[in-house]
Coordinates of C-alpha atoms in Angstrom, one line a residue:
M1 CA 234.0 151.8 111.6
T2 CA 235.3 152.4 108.1
G3 CA 236.6 149.0 107.0
S4 CA 235.0 146.9 104.3
H5 CA 234.7 143.2 103.5
S6 CA 234.3 141.4 100.2
V7 CA 233.9 137.7 99.8
N8 CA 234.1 136.1 96.4
D9 CA 231.9 133.1 97.2
G10 CA 229.1 135.1 98.7
E11 CA 229.2 133.0 101.9
A12 CA 229.8 135.9 104.3
G13 CA 230.7 139.5 104.5
G14 CA 229.0 142.8 103.7
V15 CA 228.2 141.9 100.1
V16 CA 225.2 142.9 98.0
N17 CA 224.3 140.2 95.5
G18 CA 222.6 140.8 92.3
V19 CA 222.9 144.5 91.9
G20 CA 223.3 145.8 88.4
P21 CA 222.3 144.4 85.0
G22 CA 220.4 141.2 85.2
Y23 CA 219.2 141.8 88.7
Q24 CA 215.4 141.2 89.0
E25 CA 213.5 143.0 91.6
R26 CA 211.6 140.6 93.9
E27 CA 207.9 140.0 93.2
T28 CA 205.5 141.4 95.8
W29 CA 201.9 140.8 96.7
T30 CA 199.4 142.7 94.7
R31 CA 197.5 143.6 97.9
Q32 CA 198.6 143.1 101.5
M33 CA 195.4 141.1 102.0
D34 CA 196.9 138.5 99.6
F35 CA 199.7 137.9 102.2
I36 CA 197.2 137.5 105.1
M37 CA 195.0 135.1 103.1
S38 CA 198.0 133.0 102.0
C39 CA 199.2 132.7 105.6
V40 CA 195.7 131.8 106.7
G41 CA 195.5 129.2 103.9
F42 CA 198.8 127.7 104.9
A43 CA 198.7 127.8 108.7
V44 CA 195.0 127.0 109.0
G45 CA 194.8 123.4 107.8
L46 CA 193.6 120.0 108.7
G47 CA 195.4 120.0 112.0
N48 CA 193.0 122.7 113.2
V49 CA 190.0 120.6 112.4
W50 CA 191.2 117.1 113.2
R51 CA 193.8 117.5 115.9
F52 CA 193.1 120.4 118.2
P53 CA 189.5 119.4 119.2
Y54 CA 190.6 115.9 120.1
L55 CA 193.6 117.2 122.2
C56 CA 191.2 119.7 123.9
Y57 CA 188.8 116.9 124.8
K58 CA 191.6 114.5 125.9
N59 CA 193.4 117.1 128.0
G60 CA 190.7 118.4 130.3
G61 CA 188.3 120.3 127.9
G62 CA 188.3 124.0 128.5
V63 CA 191.3 123.7 130.9
F64 CA 193.5 122.9 127.9
L65 CA 193.1 126.5 126.8
I66 CA 195.3 127.6 129.7
P67 CA 198.5 125.9 128.7
Y68 CA 197.6 126.4 125.0
L69 CA 197.2 130.2 125.2
L70 CA 200.2 130.5 127.5
I71 CA 202.5 128.7 125.0
V72 CA 200.9 130.8 122.1
F73 CA 202.3 133.9 123.8
V74 CA 205.7 132.5 124.8
G75 CA 206.3 130.3 121.8
G76 CA 203.8 130.5 118.9
I77 CA 203.5 134.2 118.3
P78 CA 207.2 135.2 118.9
I79 CA 208.5 132.6 116.4
F80 CA 205.6 133.2 113.9
F81 CA 206.5 136.9 114.0
L82 CA 210.3 136.1 113.8
E83 CA 209.9 134.0 110.6
I84 CA 207.6 136.5 108.8
S85 CA 209.7 139.6 109.8
L86 CA 213.0 137.8 108.9
G87 CA 211.6 137.0 105.4
Q88 CA 210.4 140.5 104.9
F89 CA 213.7 142.0 106.1
M90 CA 216.0 139.8 104.0
K91 CA 213.6 139.6 101.0
A92 CA 214.6 135.9 100.6
G93 CA 213.3 132.4 100.9
S94 CA 214.1 129.9 103.6
I95 CA 217.8 129.4 102.6
N96 CA 219.0 132.8 101.7
V97 CA 217.2 134.4 104.6
W98 CA 220.0 133.0 106.8
N99 CA 222.5 135.4 105.0
I100 CA 221.8 137.3 108.1
A101 CA 224.3 134.9 109.8
P102 CA 225.7 132.8 106.9
L103 CA 227.4 130.3 109.3
F104 CA 223.9 129.0 110.2
K105 CA 222.6 128.6 106.6
G106 CA 222.1 125.0 107.6
L107 CA 218.8 126.2 109.2
G108 CA 217.6 127.0 105.7
Y109 CA 218.6 123.6 104.3
A110 CA 216.9 121.9 107.3
S111 CA 213.6 123.8 106.7
M112 CA 213.8 122.9 103.0
V113 CA 214.1 119.2 103.9
I114 CA 211.2 119.3 106.3
V115 CA 208.9 121.2 103.9
F116 CA 209.8 118.8 101.1
F117 CA 208.9 115.8 103.2
C118 CA 205.6 117.6 104.3
N119 CA 204.8 118.3 100.6
T120 CA 205.4 114.6 99.8
Y121 CA 203.2 112.9 102.4
Y122 CA 200.6 115.6 103.2
I123 CA 199.1 115.4 99.7
M124 CA 198.1 111.8 100.4
V125 CA 195.4 113.1 102.7
L126 CA 194.1 115.2 99.8
A127 CA 194.2 112.2 97.5
W128 CA 192.2 110.1 100.0
G129 CA 189.8 113.1 100.5
F130 CA 189.3 113.4 96.8
Y131 CA 188.6 109.7 96.5
Y132 CA 185.9 110.0 99.2
L133 CA 184.5 113.1 97.5
I134 CA 184.0 111.2 94.2
K135 CA 182.5 108.3 96.1
S136 CA 180.0 110.6 97.8
F137 CA 178.1 111.3 94.5
T138 CA 176.0 108.2 94.8
A139 CA 172.4 107.6 96.1
T140 CA 173.7 105.4 98.8
L141 CA 177.1 106.0 100.4
P142 CA 179.4 103.0 99.7
W143 CA 180.6 102.9 103.4
S144 CA 177.1 102.8 104.9
S145 CA 176.3 99.2 104.1
C146 CA 177.8 95.7 104.3
N147 CA 176.6 94.6 100.9
N148 CA 179.8 95.3 99.0
E149 CA 182.6 93.1 97.5
W150 CA 185.2 94.4 100.0
N151 CA 183.1 93.6 103.1
T152 CA 183.8 90.6 105.3
P153 CA 181.4 88.3 107.2
S154 CA 182.4 90.3 110.4
C155 CA 180.8 93.4 109.0
I156 CA 177.8 94.8 110.9
E157 CA 175.9 98.0 110.3
I158 CA 174.3 98.5 113.7
F159 CA 176.0 97.2 116.8
H160 CA 173.1 97.1 119.3
H161 CA 175.5 97.6 122.3
Q162 CA 172.6 98.5 124.5
D163 CA 171.2 94.9 124.1
C164 CA 174.4 93.4 125.4
K165 CA 174.9 95.5 128.5
N166 CA 173.6 92.7 130.7
A167 CA 176.3 89.9 131.0
S168 CA 173.6 87.2 131.1
F169 CA 172.7 87.9 127.5
A170 CA 176.2 87.1 126.2
N171 CA 175.0 84.4 123.8
I172 CA 171.8 86.0 122.5
T173 CA 171.6 87.0 118.8
V174 CA 171.4 90.7 118.2
G175 CA 169.7 92.5 115.4
S176 CA 169.4 90.8 112.1
S177 CA 173.1 90.1 111.7
N178 CA 173.0 86.5 113.2
M179 CA 175.8 87.6 115.6
T180 CA 175.9 86.9 119.3
C181 CA 177.0 89.5 121.8
A182 CA 180.3 87.7 122.2
D183 CA 180.9 88.1 118.5
L184 CA 180.4 91.9 118.7
A185 CA 183.9 92.2 120.1
D186 CA 185.4 91.2 116.7
A187 CA 182.7 92.9 114.5
R188 CA 183.8 95.6 112.2
S189 CA 181.7 98.6 110.9
P190 CA 181.3 99.1 107.1
I191 CA 183.2 102.4 107.3
I192 CA 186.3 100.7 108.7
E193 CA 186.1 98.0 106.1
F194 CA 185.7 100.6 103.3
W195 CA 188.7 102.5 104.6
E196 CA 191.0 99.5 105.2
N197 CA 189.8 97.0 102.6
K198 CA 188.7 99.3 99.7
V199 CA 190.6 102.6 100.0
L200 CA 193.9 101.3 101.5
S201 CA 193.6 97.6 100.6
I202 CA 196.0 97.4 103.6
S203 CA 198.6 94.6 103.8
S204 CA 199.9 92.9 106.9
G205 CA 203.0 95.2 107.3
L206 CA 205.7 97.5 106.0
D207 CA 207.5 94.5 104.5
E208 CA 204.6 93.7 102.2
P209 CA 204.1 96.6 99.8
G210 CA 201.7 94.7 97.5
K211 CA 200.2 96.1 94.4
M212 CA 199.3 99.7 93.6
N213 CA 195.8 101.1 93.8
W214 CA 195.1 102.6 90.3
E215 CA 192.1 104.7 91.5
L216 CA 194.3 106.3 94.2
I217 CA 197.0 106.9 91.6
L218 CA 194.5 108.9 89.5
C219 CA 193.3 110.9 92.5
L220 CA 196.9 111.6 93.5
M221 CA 197.7 112.7 89.9
A222 CA 194.7 115.0 89.8
V223 CA 195.5 116.7 93.1
W224 CA 199.2 117.2 92.0
V225 CA 198.0 118.8 88.7
L226 CA 195.7 121.1 90.7
V227 CA 198.6 122.1 93.0
Y228 CA 200.9 122.7 90.0
F229 CA 198.5 125.1 88.3
C230 CA 197.9 127.0 91.5
V231 CA 201.6 127.6 92.1
W232 CA 203.3 127.8 88.7
K233 CA 202.8 131.5 88.1
G234 CA 204.0 132.6 91.5
V235 CA 202.4 134.7 94.3
K236 CA 200.4 136.9 91.9
S237 CA 198.2 133.9 91.1
T238 CA 198.5 132.1 94.4
G239 CA 197.4 135.2 96.3
K240 CA 194.1 135.2 94.3
I241 CA 193.4 131.5 94.6
V242 CA 193.6 131.4 98.4
Y243 CA 190.8 133.9 98.7
F244 CA 188.5 131.0 97.8
T245 CA 190.4 128.1 99.3
A246 CA 191.0 129.9 102.6
T247 CA 187.5 131.3 103.1
F248 CA 185.1 128.7 101.7
P249 CA 186.0 126.1 104.5
Y250 CA 184.7 128.6 107.0
V251 CA 181.4 128.7 105.1
V252 CA 181.2 124.9 105.2
L253 CA 182.2 124.8 108.9
I254 CA 179.3 127.2 109.7
I255 CA 176.9 125.1 107.7
L256 CA 178.0 121.9 109.4
L257 CA 177.8 123.6 112.8
V258 CA 174.2 124.7 112.2
R259 CA 173.4 121.2 111.1
G260 CA 175.4 119.6 113.9
V261 CA 173.8 121.5 116.8
T262 CA 170.3 120.5 115.6
L263 CA 171.1 116.7 115.9
P264 CA 170.2 114.7 118.9
G265 CA 173.2 114.2 121.3
A266 CA 175.0 117.4 120.0
Y267 CA 174.7 119.1 123.4
D268 CA 176.4 116.2 125.2
G269 CA 179.1 116.1 122.6
I270 CA 179.9 119.9 123.0
M271 CA 179.9 119.6 126.8
Y272 CA 182.4 116.8 126.5
Y273 CA 184.6 119.1 124.5
I274 CA 184.6 122.1 126.8
K275 CA 183.8 120.7 130.3
P276 CA 186.9 121.6 132.4
D277 CA 188.9 119.0 134.3
W278 CA 191.2 121.0 136.5
S279 CA 193.2 118.0 137.6
K280 CA 194.7 117.7 134.1
L281 CA 196.9 120.8 134.6
E282 CA 199.1 118.8 136.9
E283 CA 200.0 116.4 134.1
A284 CA 203.2 117.2 132.0
Q285 CA 201.7 115.6 128.9
V286 CA 198.9 118.3 128.7
W287 CA 201.6 121.0 128.5
I288 CA 203.6 119.1 125.9
D289 CA 200.5 118.5 123.8
A290 CA 199.7 122.2 123.9
G291 CA 203.2 123.1 122.8
T292 CA 203.4 120.5 120.1
Q293 CA 200.0 121.5 118.6
I294 CA 201.0 125.2 118.4
F295 CA 204.2 124.4 116.5
F296 CA 202.2 122.2 114.1
S297 CA 199.2 124.5 113.6
Y298 CA 201.3 127.7 113.3
A299 CA 203.5 126.0 110.6
I300 CA 206.6 127.0 112.4
G301 CA 210.1 125.8 111.2
L302 CA 209.0 124.9 107.6
G303 CA 210.4 128.0 105.9
A304 CA 207.1 128.7 104.1
L305 CA 206.2 131.6 106.4
T306 CA 209.6 133.1 105.6
A307 CA 209.0 132.7 101.9
L308 CA 205.5 134.4 102.2
G309 CA 207.0 137.2 104.2
S310 CA 209.7 137.8 101.7
Y311 CA 207.0 139.0 99.1
N312 CA 205.8 141.7 101.5
R313 CA 206.7 145.4 100.9
F314 CA 209.7 146.3 103.1
N315 CA 207.7 148.6 105.3
N316 CA 204.7 146.3 105.8
D317 CA 203.5 146.1 109.5
C318 CA 204.3 142.4 110.0
Y319 CA 204.0 142.8 113.8
K320 CA 200.3 143.5 113.5
D321 CA 199.9 140.8 110.9
A322 CA 201.4 138.2 113.3
F323 CA 198.8 138.9 116.0
I324 CA 195.9 138.9 113.5
L325 CA 197.1 135.6 112.0
A326 CA 197.6 134.0 115.4
L327 CA 194.1 135.0 116.4
I328 CA 192.6 133.6 113.2
N329 CA 194.6 130.3 113.6
S330 CA 193.8 129.6 117.2
G331 CA 190.2 130.9 116.8
T332 CA 189.6 128.5 114.0
S333 CA 190.9 125.6 116.0
F334 CA 188.5 126.3 118.9
F335 CA 185.6 126.9 116.6
A336 CA 186.2 123.7 114.7
G337 CA 185.9 121.8 118.0
F338 CA 182.2 122.7 118.3
V339 CA 181.6 121.4 114.8
V340 CA 183.4 118.1 115.3
F341 CA 182.0 117.3 118.8
S342 CA 178.4 118.2 117.9
I343 CA 178.7 115.5 115.2
L344 CA 180.5 113.0 117.5
G345 CA 177.9 113.6 120.2
F346 CA 175.2 112.7 117.7
M347 CA 177.2 109.6 116.6
A348 CA 177.6 108.4 120.2
A349 CA 173.9 108.9 120.9
E350 CA 172.9 107.0 117.7
Q351 CA 175.2 104.0 118.6
G352 CA 174.3 104.1 122.3
V353 CA 178.0 104.3 123.4
D354 CA 180.1 106.8 125.4
I355 CA 181.6 109.6 123.4
S356 CA 185.1 108.5 124.4
Q357 CA 184.6 105.5 122.1
V358 CA 183.9 107.6 119.0
A359 CA 186.3 110.5 119.7
E360 CA 189.2 110.3 117.3
S361 CA 192.0 112.5 115.8
G362 CA 193.9 112.6 112.6
P363 CA 192.9 110.4 109.6
G364 CA 190.7 108.4 112.0
L365 CA 188.4 111.4 112.4
A366 CA 188.4 112.4 108.8
F367 CA 188.0 109.0 107.2
I368 CA 186.2 106.9 109.8
A369 CA 184.3 108.9 112.5
Y370 CA 183.0 111.7 110.3
P371 CA 181.9 109.6 107.3
K372 CA 180.2 107.3 109.7
A373 CA 178.4 110.3 111.3
V374 CA 177.2 111.7 108.0
S375 CA 175.9 108.2 106.9
L376 CA 173.5 108.4 109.8
M377 CA 172.1 111.8 108.6
P378 CA 169.2 112.4 106.2
V379 CA 170.4 113.3 102.7
A380 CA 173.8 111.7 103.6
P381 CA 175.5 112.1 100.2
L382 CA 175.1 115.9 100.4
W383 CA 176.7 116.2 103.8
A384 CA 179.5 113.8 102.8
A385 CA 180.3 115.8 99.7
L386 CA 180.3 119.1 101.6
F387 CA 182.6 117.7 104.3
F388 CA 185.1 116.2 101.9
F389 CA 185.1 119.3 99.7
M390 CA 186.0 121.3 102.8
L391 CA 188.7 118.8 103.7
L392 CA 190.1 119.1 100.2
L393 CA 190.2 123.0 100.3
L394 CA 191.7 123.0 103.8
G395 CA 194.5 120.8 102.7
L396 CA 195.0 122.3 99.2
D397 CA 196.0 125.8 100.3
S398 CA 198.4 124.4 102.9
Q399 CA 199.8 122.1 100.2
F400 CA 200.4 124.7 97.5
V401 CA 201.8 127.3 99.9
G402 CA 204.2 124.6 101.1
V403 CA 205.3 123.9 97.5
E404 CA 205.6 127.7 97.0
G405 CA 207.9 128.0 100.0
F406 CA 210.1 125.1 98.7
V407 CA 210.3 126.5 95.2
T408 CA 211.0 130.0 96.4
G409 CA 214.0 128.7 98.5
I410 CA 215.4 126.8 95.5
L411 CA 215.0 129.7 93.0
D412 CA 216.7 132.1 95.5
L413 CA 219.8 130.0 95.1
F414 CA 220.0 131.0 91.4
P415 CA 220.8 134.7 91.0
G416 CA 219.8 136.9 88.0
K417 CA 222.5 135.7 85.7
Y418 CA 220.7 132.3 85.6
Y419 CA 217.5 133.9 84.4
H420 CA 215.3 131.8 82.2
R421 CA 211.8 132.8 81.1
Y422 CA 210.2 129.6 82.4
K423 CA 212.5 129.0 85.3
R424 CA 209.7 129.0 87.9
E425 CA 207.4 126.8 85.9
I426 CA 210.1 124.2 85.3
A427 CA 211.2 124.3 89.0
V428 CA 207.6 123.8 90.2
A429 CA 207.1 120.9 87.6
I430 CA 210.3 119.1 88.8
C431 CA 209.2 119.5 92.5
C432 CA 205.7 118.1 91.9
L433 CA 207.0 115.3 89.7
L434 CA 209.7 114.3 92.3
C435 CA 207.1 114.3 95.1
F436 CA 204.6 112.3 93.0
I437 CA 207.2 109.6 92.3
I438 CA 207.9 109.2 96.1
D439 CA 204.1 109.2 96.7
L440 CA 203.7 106.1 94.6
S441 CA 205.1 104.2 97.6
M442 CA 202.0 105.4 99.5
V443 CA 199.4 104.2 97.1
T444 CA 200.4 100.6 97.5
Q445 CA 198.8 98.1 99.9
G446 CA 201.6 98.9 102.4
G447 CA 201.3 102.6 101.7
M448 CA 199.6 103.5 105.0
Y449 CA 202.7 102.2 106.8
V450 CA 205.0 104.4 104.7
F451 CA 202.7 107.4 105.2
Q452 CA 202.8 106.9 109.0
L453 CA 206.7 106.8 108.9
F454 CA 206.8 110.2 107.2
D455 CA 204.1 111.6 109.5
Y456 CA 205.7 110.4 112.7
Y457 CA 209.4 111.2 111.9
S458 CA 210.0 113.5 109.0
A459 CA 208.0 116.5 110.2
S460 CA 207.4 115.5 113.8
G461 CA 207.2 117.7 116.8
M462 CA 210.9 117.0 117.5
T463 CA 212.2 118.3 114.2
L464 CA 210.1 121.4 114.3
L465 CA 211.1 122.2 117.9
W466 CA 214.8 121.6 117.1
Q467 CA 214.4 124.1 114.2
A468 CA 212.6 126.7 116.2
F469 CA 215.2 126.5 119.0
W470 CA 218.0 127.3 116.6
E471 CA 216.1 130.1 114.9
C472 CA 215.8 131.9 118.2
I473 CA 219.4 131.3 119.2
V474 CA 220.8 132.6 115.9
V475 CA 218.7 135.7 115.7
A476 CA 218.9 136.6 119.4
W477 CA 222.5 135.6 120.3
V478 CA 224.4 135.5 117.0
Y479 CA 222.9 138.4 115.1
G480 CA 221.6 140.1 118.2
A481 CA 218.1 140.5 119.5
D482 CA 218.4 144.3 120.0
R483 CA 219.9 144.7 116.5
F484 CA 217.1 142.7 114.9
M485 CA 214.5 144.8 116.9
D486 CA 216.1 147.9 115.4
D487 CA 215.8 146.4 111.9
V488 CA 212.1 145.6 112.6
A489 CA 211.6 149.2 113.8
R490 CA 213.2 150.4 110.6
M491 CA 210.7 148.3 108.6
I492 CA 207.4 149.0 110.4
G493 CA 208.1 152.5 111.8
Y494 CA 208.0 151.6 115.6
R495 CA 209.7 149.3 118.0
P496 CA 207.8 146.1 119.0
F497 CA 207.1 145.4 122.7
P498 CA 210.2 144.2 124.4
W499 CA 208.4 140.9 125.2
M500 CA 209.4 139.7 121.7
K501 CA 213.1 140.2 122.4
W502 CA 212.8 138.5 125.8
C503 CA 211.0 135.5 124.3
W504 CA 213.6 135.1 121.4
S505 CA 216.5 135.4 123.9
F506 CA 215.3 133.3 126.8
I507 CA 211.8 132.0 127.1
T508 CA 211.1 130.5 123.7
P509 CA 214.4 128.6 123.4
C510 CA 213.8 127.1 126.9
V511 CA 210.2 126.1 126.0
C512 CA 211.3 124.5 122.7
M513 CA 214.2 122.6 124.3
G514 CA 212.1 121.5 127.3
I515 CA 209.4 120.0 125.0
F516 CA 212.0 118.6 122.7
L517 CA 213.8 116.7 125.6
F518 CA 210.4 115.5 126.9
H519 CA 209.7 114.0 123.5
L520 CA 213.1 112.4 123.4
V521 CA 212.8 110.9 127.0
N522 CA 209.3 109.6 126.4
Y523 CA 209.9 108.3 122.9
K524 CA 207.7 105.4 122.0
P525 CA 208.2 103.2 118.9
L526 CA 205.7 103.7 116.1
T527 CA 202.7 101.4 115.8
Y528 CA 199.7 101.2 113.5
N529 CA 196.3 101.1 115.2
N530 CA 198.1 100.2 118.5
V531 CA 198.5 96.7 117.1
Y532 CA 201.1 96.5 114.4
V533 CA 204.6 97.3 115.7
Y534 CA 207.0 98.5 113.0
P535 CA 210.2 96.4 112.4
W536 CA 213.6 97.7 113.5
W537 CA 214.6 98.6 110.0
G538 CA 211.4 100.6 109.6
E539 CA 212.3 102.7 112.7
V540 CA 215.8 103.1 111.3
I541 CA 214.3 104.6 108.1
G542 CA 212.1 106.9 110.3
W543 CA 215.1 108.2 112.2
C544 CA 217.0 108.8 109.0
L545 CA 214.1 110.9 107.8
A546 CA 214.1 112.9 111.1
L547 CA 217.9 113.3 111.2
S548 CA 218.2 114.3 107.6
S549 CA 216.8 117.7 108.6
M550 CA 218.1 118.0 112.1
L551 CA 221.7 117.2 111.2
C552 CA 221.7 119.9 108.5
I553 CA 222.4 122.6 111.1
P554 CA 225.5 121.2 113.0
V555 CA 227.0 119.6 109.8
S556 CA 226.7 122.8 107.8
L557 CA 228.1 124.8 110.7
L558 CA 231.2 122.6 111.2
Y559 CA 231.8 122.4 107.4
K560 CA 231.9 126.2 107.0
L561 CA 234.1 126.6 110.1
F562 CA 236.7 124.1 108.9
R563 CA 236.6 125.5 105.4
A564 CA 237.3 129.1 106.5
K565 CA 240.8 130.4 107.2
G566 CA 242.3 132.2 110.2
T567 CA 241.9 131.7 113.9
F568 CA 238.6 130.5 115.4
K569 CA 237.7 134.1 116.4
E570 CA 238.4 135.4 112.9
R571 CA 236.4 132.6 111.3
W572 CA 233.5 133.2 113.6
A573 CA 233.5 137.0 112.9
H574 CA 233.9 136.5 109.2
L575 CA 231.1 133.8 108.9
T576 CA 228.6 135.7 111.1
T577 CA 228.9 138.9 109.2
P578 CA 225.5 139.4 107.3
V579 CA 225.3 139.3 103.5
W580 CA 223.1 142.3 102.7
G581 CA 220.8 142.6 99.7
A582 CA 220.3 145.5 97.2
H583 CA 217.1 146.6 99.0
H584 CA 219.0 147.2 102.2
L585 CA 220.9 150.0 100.5
E586 CA 217.7 151.5 99.3
Y587 CA 215.7 151.4 102.5
M588 CA 218.4 151.5 105.1
A589 CA 221.0 154.0 103.8
P590 CA 219.2 157.2 102.8
D591 CA 222.4 159.1 102.8
I592 CA 223.6 157.1 99.8
K593 CA 222.3 159.1 96.9
S594 CA 222.5 156.5 94.1
L595 CA 223.6 152.9 93.6
S596 CA 224.9 153.9 90.2
S597 CA 227.9 155.7 91.8
M598 CA 229.1 152.3 93.2
S599 CA 231.1 150.2 90.7
P600 CA 230.6 146.4 90.5
G601 CA 233.3 144.6 92.5
T602 CA 233.2 141.3 90.5
D603 CA 231.8 139.8 87.3
D604 CA 228.9 138.5 89.4
N605 CA 227.6 142.1 89.9
K606 CA 228.5 142.1 93.6
V607 CA 229.0 145.5 95.3
I608 CA 231.1 146.2 98.4
I609 CA 229.0 147.8 101.1
F610 CA 230.7 149.6 104.0
E611 CA 229.8 148.5 107.5
S612 CA 229.3 152.1 108.5
V613 CA 226.2 152.1 106.3
M614 CA 224.5 149.5 108.5

């Protein structure tokens, strides 16, 4: 083929953007280990510690590993590798990476919307964790007793369930609380009252925002300032910081495990975690939970992995990296389960209840079950401080890599001619400030209801599955799976196992769409604590959050098709022709001796590249 294409607006065609004066070469990691650690920091987060162990226990213990590992190999690793290799190949963030098929650039906008929402609400967990960390530096933990201003008459420190097992004792007084066994049903522990009455000061519903909590505002501000100074200088500094934030949680997890297994009841807790229940394999929900957890914990569909991959050297072996990172991610999840359930086993033994009554996931584990457990240990403030410090670090690296991914995508939209010395610092500041302003709605008395709306809808399993499905379709069927495998081989020096191509083309899209439809069919309205049901307008806001990212793909596609000229076939061919970057000429066209022999085609320093080169 000898023809050439040039497009003035940079939407499609064989155009190289940013070659010539004013073009800045893309920043790269100082060492390849910086990339590995950043991916570990981002993908290994709170979900590994507070969600996977609970799902494993709920879905048949050790049996849950069968659907989990199966979906890791048919969904998790193929898309994880796809996102990293795509970023490395295109040397661009989550938006410009889809220059590989410009018609589907809506995928980039969708991932930017999702990661923006994630950055906005995820940091609230860090603000709460920071608040608990500060409160841990006291001789007596404030959530361990009922003698505080925020406690109610229903507060009770020790429940004495064992004294009430016999129905004939329903009216006897238990302990020193002057409560009868009948009253125990309405009794509340001091940790729940500390969480709901002190930390959240929770109102009766979404329609009652109430006043702001100034202590939480200060914590939120402190965490955002920390994130800003971790991200403002780019991957050169971020790559160094994650060495600490990504590795230290493992040190704390090991310390907590050693402490946990020495506690009474730990063995029972661990057996609850891993004891297989083979009948669970017959339930569809088990397979859905496995798939959803993998998409969450592997941070797929957020665009941040693409941004991190874009800072790799062009010939980095990202295929090997994908398997290493998957092993670390899933291994951490499984290991964290032993830590969590050894502590929960101790807690159940101390309270004389079945472990099913203390097993929790999400914020309930981090801010209710675990603080309660450490309050029962000797030297409680030490263990509380250690746990919340680990929680803060686990969330921090995920947070600032998420911000990095968002800022990278934004900056990639502005070529070299818009160069400004402090462009990155200003972009990061605007991003952090905008998120902080939205976060103010979550530090009110109704803030928990707002937080749950974001958590349940904006970055839910459905939005990530929708995103992953289209990523596979575009790369495998629009650009071409064999063609992309050739590109990967050109980068890493060998062709990956054909399994990847089969997954992208057939298996992974089917898995994604199957789980997506299951979620849709089994949709349940959002509730708080299984008691408060959100009003209809609250659900409307939630669906607006979800659709704001999901609709980016079809709306952008239709807009570009209608805006283009010619027959449908001509429009399709024109809009699915990749826009190549300057580095593609350098790495992929060794027969071209020098870029200097090619004259700029427009004032924007765009160079026509012949299709025969590719």
